[in-house]
Amino acid sequence: AQSVTQLGSHVSVSEGALVLLRCNYSSSVPPYLFWYVQYPNQGLQLLLKYTSAATLVKGINGFEAEFKKSETSFHLTKPSAHMSDAAEYFCAVSPLGGGGNKLTFGTGTQLKVEL
Amino acid sequence: DAGITQSPRHKVTETGTPVTLRCHQTENHRYMYWYRQDPGHGLRLIHYSYGVKDTDKGEVSDGYSVSRSKTEDFLLTLESATSSQTSVYFCATSGGSYNEQFFGPGTRLTVL
């Protein structure tokens, strides 16, 4: 079974600092990988996805993630944090292929951005 | 994003009463999902649907049932609500090649 682990349930950064949110997956075959963001009292919004086309994936709001097969990781980064980035972030994994395969979510990382 | 609405957005009910939550989508996506979100647990899949009248259980399906009579609507029913079902419920849809899911705004349910 596939799984994801998000290291650090809470991360705090200063405004303008690098954001690094960690995600490691467990899968025998490199899967599809996703990062979602959830702002307070809202649903999840897709930030970016890895579909094996390129290992460095750029998403919305200046975020990007790099797929590293050797480390089974898909960490999310942003060079300079903004106050509006404060939210909860979820990493998710899915088997290859379409057909509505289910996503498995990590338990989330709450990002706090301080002045 | 997919056009997904959920109703009601907030509900307070009493233990033992039946509750139905509705998810409506306008994207003609084949797959639909119901999740619950609780602190420390992330999102957990309750039930999902892979077509009209085709549904299956997720990891936390006990006490819940679903129905899908039309592509656009997916109903979640708590047959006899319990306090442990107090949660935020999210509907999601999927219709792409890479299994990405699109989420509704959520329903906050409180069972007293």
XYZ file of N, CA, C and O in Angstrom, chain A residues 5-115:
444
model
N 4.496 10.463 4.230
C 4.846 10.985 5.541
C 5.266 12.426 5.394
O 6.163 12.741 4.610
N 4.624 13.287 6.144
C 5.014 14.684 6.159
C 5.734 14.947 7.472
O 5.151 14.764 8.549
N 6.984 15.345 7.372
C 7.789 15.581 8.559
C 7.534 16.982 9.087
O 7.755 17.962 8.393
N 7.085 17.046 10.323
C 6.802 18.343 10.927
C 5.348 18.715 10.738
O 4.928 19.072 9.646
N 4.579 18.652 11.806
C 3.168 19.030 11.693
C 3.007 20.553 11.714
O 1.976 21.060 11.272
N 4.020 21.242 12.238
C 4.003 22.700 12.264
C 5.380 23.221 11.848
O 6.403 22.757 12.345
N 5.369 24.174 10.925
C 6.596 24.830 10.478
C 6.382 26.330 10.560
O 5.339 26.832 10.131
N 7.375 27.024 11.112
C 7.286 28.474 11.242
C 8.471 29.105 10.531
O 9.620 28.674 10.727
N 8.202 30.109 9.693
C 9.264 30.814 8.987
C 9.009 32.307 9.091
O 7.880 32.745 9.332
N 10.044 33.070 8.862
C 9.897 34.520 8.805
C 9.488 34.936 7.400
O 9.849 34.272 6.416
N 8.782 36.032 7.309
C 8.430 36.548 5.986
C 9.707 36.824 5.199
O 10.647 37.433 5.728
N 9.749 36.353 3.941
C 10.931 36.519 3.107
C 11.900 35.364 3.168
O 12.815 35.260 2.340
N 11.721 34.474 4.114
C 12.614 33.318 4.249
C 12.163 32.171 3.364
O 11.034 32.143 2.869
N 13.066 31.209 3.194
C 12.773 30.020 2.410
C 11.740 29.155 3.121
O 11.811 28.939 4.331
N 10.795 28.651 2.338
C 9.832 27.686 2.848
C 10.242 26.299 2.359
O 10.492 26.107 1.161
N 10.323 25.354 3.279
C 10.624 23.966 2.924
C 9.684 23.071 3.712
O 9.754 23.008 4.942
N 8.804 22.389 2.995
C 7.888 21.434 3.622
C 8.223 20.053 3.071
O 8.265 19.864 1.865
N 8.393 19.107 3.986
C 8.932 17.800 3.595
C 7.842 16.752 3.410
O 6.886 16.687 4.188
N 8.048 15.932 2.382
C 7.130 14.836 2.096
C 7.935 13.654 1.583
O 8.718 13.791 0.636
N 7.750 12.514 2.201
C 8.354 11.274 1.723
C 7.240 10.280 1.422
O 6.259 10.197 2.154
N 7.407 9.537 0.355
C 6.381 8.585 -0.027
C 6.917 7.167 0.040
O 8.134 6.946 0.018
N 6.017 6.252 0.111
C 6.355 4.835 0.101
C 5.592 4.186 -1.033
O 4.360 4.176 -1.031
N 6.341 3.704 -2.017
C 5.704 3.064 -3.162
C 6.746 2.248 -3.896
O 7.886 2.686 -4.029
N 6.366 1.113 -4.407
C 7.306 0.268 -5.134
C 7.592 0.822 -6.525
O 8.630 0.560 -7.117
N 6.680 1.608 -7.030
C 6.825 2.240 -8.344
C 6.588 3.724 -8.167
O 5.650 4.113 -7.468
N 7.431 4.577 -8.769
C 7.186 6.018 -8.628
C 5.753 6.364 -9.007
O 5.309 6.091 -10.113
N 5.044 6.955 -8.082
C 3.624 7.219 -8.300
C 3.395 8.631 -8.825
O 4.326 9.346 -9.122
N 2.133 9.027 -8.892
C 1.793 10.428 -9.046
C 1.818 11.066 -7.652
O 1.391 10.458 -6.671
N 2.292 12.280 -7.586
C 2.406 12.982 -6.300
C 1.794 14.369 -6.411
O 1.889 15.013 -7.477
N 1.231 14.829 -5.334
C 0.512 16.097 -5.338
C 0.811 16.868 -4.050
O 1.046 16.280 -2.997
N 0.738 18.190 -4.177
C 0.689 19.061 -3.012
C -0.596 19.876 -3.107
O -0.908 20.456 -4.151
N -1.307 19.911 -1.969
C -2.512 20.707 -1.848
C -2.306 21.738 -0.739
O -1.584 21.485 0.226
N -3.016 22.861 -0.842
C -3.012 23.876 0.202
C -4.448 24.080 0.677
O -5.395 24.018 -0.111
N -4.571 24.278 1.981
C -5.890 24.543 2.567
C -5.825 25.789 3.431
O -5.126 25.803 4.452
N -6.536 26.813 3.016
C -6.660 28.030 3.819
C -7.792 27.834 4.819
O -8.684 27.000 4.608
N -7.783 28.586 5.895
C -8.793 28.401 6.946
C -10.209 28.421 6.398
O -10.571 29.280 5.587
N -10.982 27.437 6.837
C -12.404 27.320 6.485
C -12.652 27.179 4.984
O -13.703 27.598 4.483
N -11.680 26.599 4.288
C -11.851 26.365 2.865
C -11.519 24.915 2.528
O -10.979 24.167 3.349
N -11.831 24.525 1.305
C -11.449 23.207 0.817
C -10.001 23.190 0.371
O -9.308 24.204 0.420
N -9.550 22.024 -0.046
C -8.176 21.889 -0.515
C -8.056 22.365 -1.953
O -8.921 22.093 -2.782
N -6.933 23.034 -2.232
C -6.667 23.554 -3.567
C -5.383 22.925 -4.073
O -4.373 22.885 -3.355
N -5.391 22.442 -5.306
C -4.215 21.807 -5.874
C -3.129 22.840 -6.137
O -3.351 23.814 -6.855
N -1.946 22.625 -5.548
C -0.798 23.505 -5.758
C 0.021 23.062 -6.965
O 0.408 23.877 -7.794
N 0.320 21.771 -7.002
C 1.110 21.227 -8.099
C 1.020 19.707 -8.083
O 0.550 19.119 -7.108
N 1.479 19.104 -9.200
C 1.438 17.656 -9.298
C 2.655 17.132 -10.072
O 3.150 17.805 -10.988
N 3.116 15.973 -9.671
C 4.178 15.277 -10.376
C 3.571 14.100 -11.121
O 2.910 13.252 -10.519
N 3.836 14.084 -12.446
C 3.251 13.018 -13.255
C 4.301 12.300 -14.088
O 3.977 11.673 -15.091
N 5.558 12.428 -13.696
C 6.716 11.778 -14.312
C 7.242 12.495 -15.554
O 8.190 12.047 -16.166
N 6.652 13.621 -15.915
C 7.131 14.358 -17.090
C 8.425 15.120 -16.784
O 9.309 15.199 -17.627
N 8.529 15.677 -15.588
C 9.706 16.441 -15.197
C 9.855 16.325 -13.693
O 8.866 16.335 -12.962
N 11.104 16.238 -13.229
C 11.307 16.033 -11.794
C 11.106 17.316 -10.993
O 10.770 17.255 -9.815
N 11.316 18.469 -11.609
C 11.068 19.740 -10.929
C 9.736 20.274 -11.433
O 9.567 20.551 -12.617
N 8.819 20.420 -10.508
C 7.461 20.819 -10.870
C 7.171 22.196 -10.292
O 7.400 22.435 -9.108
N 6.679 23.075 -11.126
C 6.308 24.415 -10.663
C 4.801 24.479 -10.509
O 4.045 23.952 -11.345
N 4.395 25.139 -9.432
C 2.975 25.250 -9.167
C 2.533 26.686 -9.056
O 3.222 27.611 -9.490
N 1.394 26.861 -8.440
C 0.858 28.203 -8.292
C 1.495 28.914 -7.097
O 2.113 28.275 -6.241
N 1.358 30.229 -7.072
C 1.815 31.058 -5.950
C 3.321 30.952 -5.687
O 3.757 31.186 -4.559
N 4.104 30.604 -6.690
C 5.554 30.573 -6.550
C 6.120 29.320 -5.916
O 7.318 29.246 -5.648
N 5.300 28.334 -5.670
C 5.767 27.080 -5.077
C 6.310 26.141 -6.151
O 5.875 26.178 -7.291
N 7.252 25.309 -5.745
C 7.734 24.256 -6.608
C 8.118 23.052 -5.761
O 8.288 23.155 -4.546
N 8.215 21.902 -6.404
C 8.587 20.679 -5.695
C 9.469 19.847 -6.607
O 9.320 19.864 -7.826
N 10.394 19.138 -5.995
C 11.312 18.308 -6.756
C 11.123 16.851 -6.385
O 11.187 16.482 -5.200
N 10.915 16.024 -7.390
C 10.786 14.594 -7.196
C 12.180 13.973 -7.184
O 12.942 14.149 -8.136
N 12.500 13.273 -6.093
C 13.788 12.584 -5.988
C 13.517 11.114 -5.701
O 13.216 10.730 -4.566
N 13.683 10.314 -6.749
C 13.386 8.893 -6.618
C 14.307 8.215 -5.607
O 13.855 7.389 -4.803
N 15.583 8.582 -5.633
C 16.554 7.928 -4.753
C 16.244 8.184 -3.279
O 16.593 7.377 -2.411
N 15.600 9.298 -3.005
C 15.254 9.646 -1.619
C 13.767 9.428 -1.331
O 13.328 9.709 -0.214
N 13.028 8.962 -2.297
C 11.559 8.839 -2.222
C 10.950 10.074 -1.582
O 10.132 9.998 -0.648
N 11.356 11.229 -2.117
C 10.884 12.482 -1.534
C 10.242 13.374 -2.584
O 10.506 13.263 -3.793
N 9.435 14.284 -2.106
C 8.763 15.261 -2.970
C 8.534 16.506 -2.115
O 7.420 16.871 -1.777
N 9.618 17.159 -1.765
C 9.553 18.311 -0.860
C 9.057 19.557 -1.577
O 9.413 19.807 -2.736
N 8.307 20.356 -0.868
C 7.726 21.590 -1.411
C 8.567 22.778 -0.954
O 8.900 22.875 0.234
N 8.881 23.675 -1.880
C 9.686 24.842 -1.521
C 9.111 26.108 -2.128
O 8.381 26.080 -3.125
N 9.478 27.219 -1.495
C 9.202 28.553 -2.028
C 10.338 29.449 -1.553
O 10.671 29.455 -0.364
N 10.977 30.172 -2.464
C 12.173 30.932 -2.088
C 11.927 31.992 -1.017
O 12.776 32.221 -0.171
N 10.764 32.629 -1.067
C 10.521 33.753 -0.172
C 9.088 33.697 0.334
O 8.145 33.893 -0.435
N 8.935 33.463 1.612
C 7.599 33.314 2.186
C 6.875 34.655 2.273
O 7.478 35.702 2.545
N 5.585 34.578 2.074
C 4.722 35.741 2.218
C 3.669 35.430 3.263
O 3.303 34.271 3.467
N 3.193 36.466 3.903
C 2.175 36.265 4.954
C 0.984 35.458 4.430
O 0.391 34.650 5.152
N 0.651 35.663 3.170
C -0.512 34.973 2.601
C -0.278 33.473 2.392
O -1.219 32.751 2.047
N 0.959 33.003 2.599
C 1.242 31.574 2.467
C 0.852 30.784 3.714
O 0.892 29.547 3.696
N 0.498 31.478 4.768
C 0.107 30.793 5.996
C -1.139 29.956 5.733
O -2.191 30.479 5.349
N -0.998 28.647 5.908
C -2.068 27.711 5.576
C -1.608 26.316 5.986
O -0.497 26.134 6.482
N -2.468 25.335 5.719
C -2.059 23.945 5.931
C -1.797 23.316 4.566
O -2.547 23.524 3.623
N -0.740 22.523 4.518
C -0.304 21.928 3.258
C -0.328 20.409 3.390
O 0.150 19.846 4.386
N -0.871 19.772 2.351
C -0.993 18.323 2.350
C -0.283 17.747 1.138
O -0.477 18.202 0.014
N 0.498 16.717 1.385
C 1.099 15.922 0.333
C 0.202 14.700 0.097
O -0.390 14.175 1.057
N 0.083 14.268 -1.158
C -0.756 13.118 -1.466
C -0.105 12.280 -2.555
O 0.658 12.786 -3.379
N -0.430 10.988 -2.571
C 0.148 10.058 -3.531
C -0.969 9.241 -4.171
O -1.999 8.958 -3.537
N -0.758 8.869 -5.425
C -1.724 8.050 -6.150
C -0.972 7.084 -7.037
O 0.092 7.422 -7.562
N -1.522 5.896 -7.247
C -0.873 4.980 -8.201
C -0.902 5.552 -9.610
O -1.710 6.438 -9.927
N -0.027 5.044 -10.454
C -0.018 5.479 -11.840
C -1.303 5.068 -12.547
O -2.014 4.159 -12.127
N -1.584 5.759 -13.621
C -2.763 5.431 -14.410
C -3.948 6.258 -13.987
O -4.038 6.736 -12.864
N -4.857 6.459 -14.893
C -6.066 7.193 -14.567
C -7.082 6.274 -13.942
O -6.741 5.383 -13.195
N -8.312 6.504 -14.225
C -9.339 5.621 -13.707
C -9.748 5.925 -12.292
O -10.304 5.068 -11.608
N -9.481 7.179 -11.839
C -9.977 7.575 -10.527
C -9.311 6.902 -9.362
O -9.913 6.743 -8.303
N -8.059 6.495 -9.534
C -7.356 5.884 -8.400
C -7.368 6.802 -7.190
O -7.228 8.011 -7.306
N -7.502 6.209 -6.038
C -7.637 6.982 -4.815
C -6.326 7.651 -4.429
O -5.250 7.141 -4.696
N -6.461 8.806 -3.796
C -5.318 9.492 -3.227
C -5.153 9.091 -1.773
O -6.128 8.894 -1.060
N -3.892 8.997 -1.357
C -3.569 8.814 0.058
C -2.897 10.094 0.523
O -1.896 10.517 -0.068
N -3.444 10.700 1.562
C -2.947 11.988 2.029
C -2.040 11.836 3.243
O -2.235 10.951 4.082
N -1.075 12.738 3.350
C -0.344 12.882 4.585
C -1.198 13.612 5.607
O -2.297 14.071 5.307
N -0.677 13.726 6.819
C -1.459 14.327 7.900
C -1.363 15.841 7.933
O -1.987 16.478 8.775
N -0.609 16.416 7.018
C -0.607 17.865 6.881
C 0.490 18.567 7.657
O 0.960 18.085 8.685
N 0.905 19.722 7.129
C 1.868 20.595 7.800
C 1.280 21.996 7.843
O 0.935 22.552 6.803
N 1.158 22.525 9.047
C 0.653 23.876 9.233
C 1.824 24.848 9.100
O 2.798 24.768 9.857
N 1.739 25.748 8.129
C 2.795 26.737 7.911
C 2.393 28.061 8.537
O 1.327 28.605 8.236
N 3.247 28.562 9.403
C 3.057 29.879 10.019
C 4.123 30.809 9.479
O 5.306 30.442 9.419
N 3.721 31.999 9.080
C 4.658 32.983 8.565
C 4.643 34.186 9.497
O 3.589 34.792 9.723
N 5.813 34.500 10.033
C 5.916 35.589 11.014
C 6.618 36.793 10.428
O 7.481 36.661 9.555
N 6.257 37.955 10.926
C 6.899 39.198 10.478
C 8.321 39.292 11.008
O 8.624 38.778 12.088
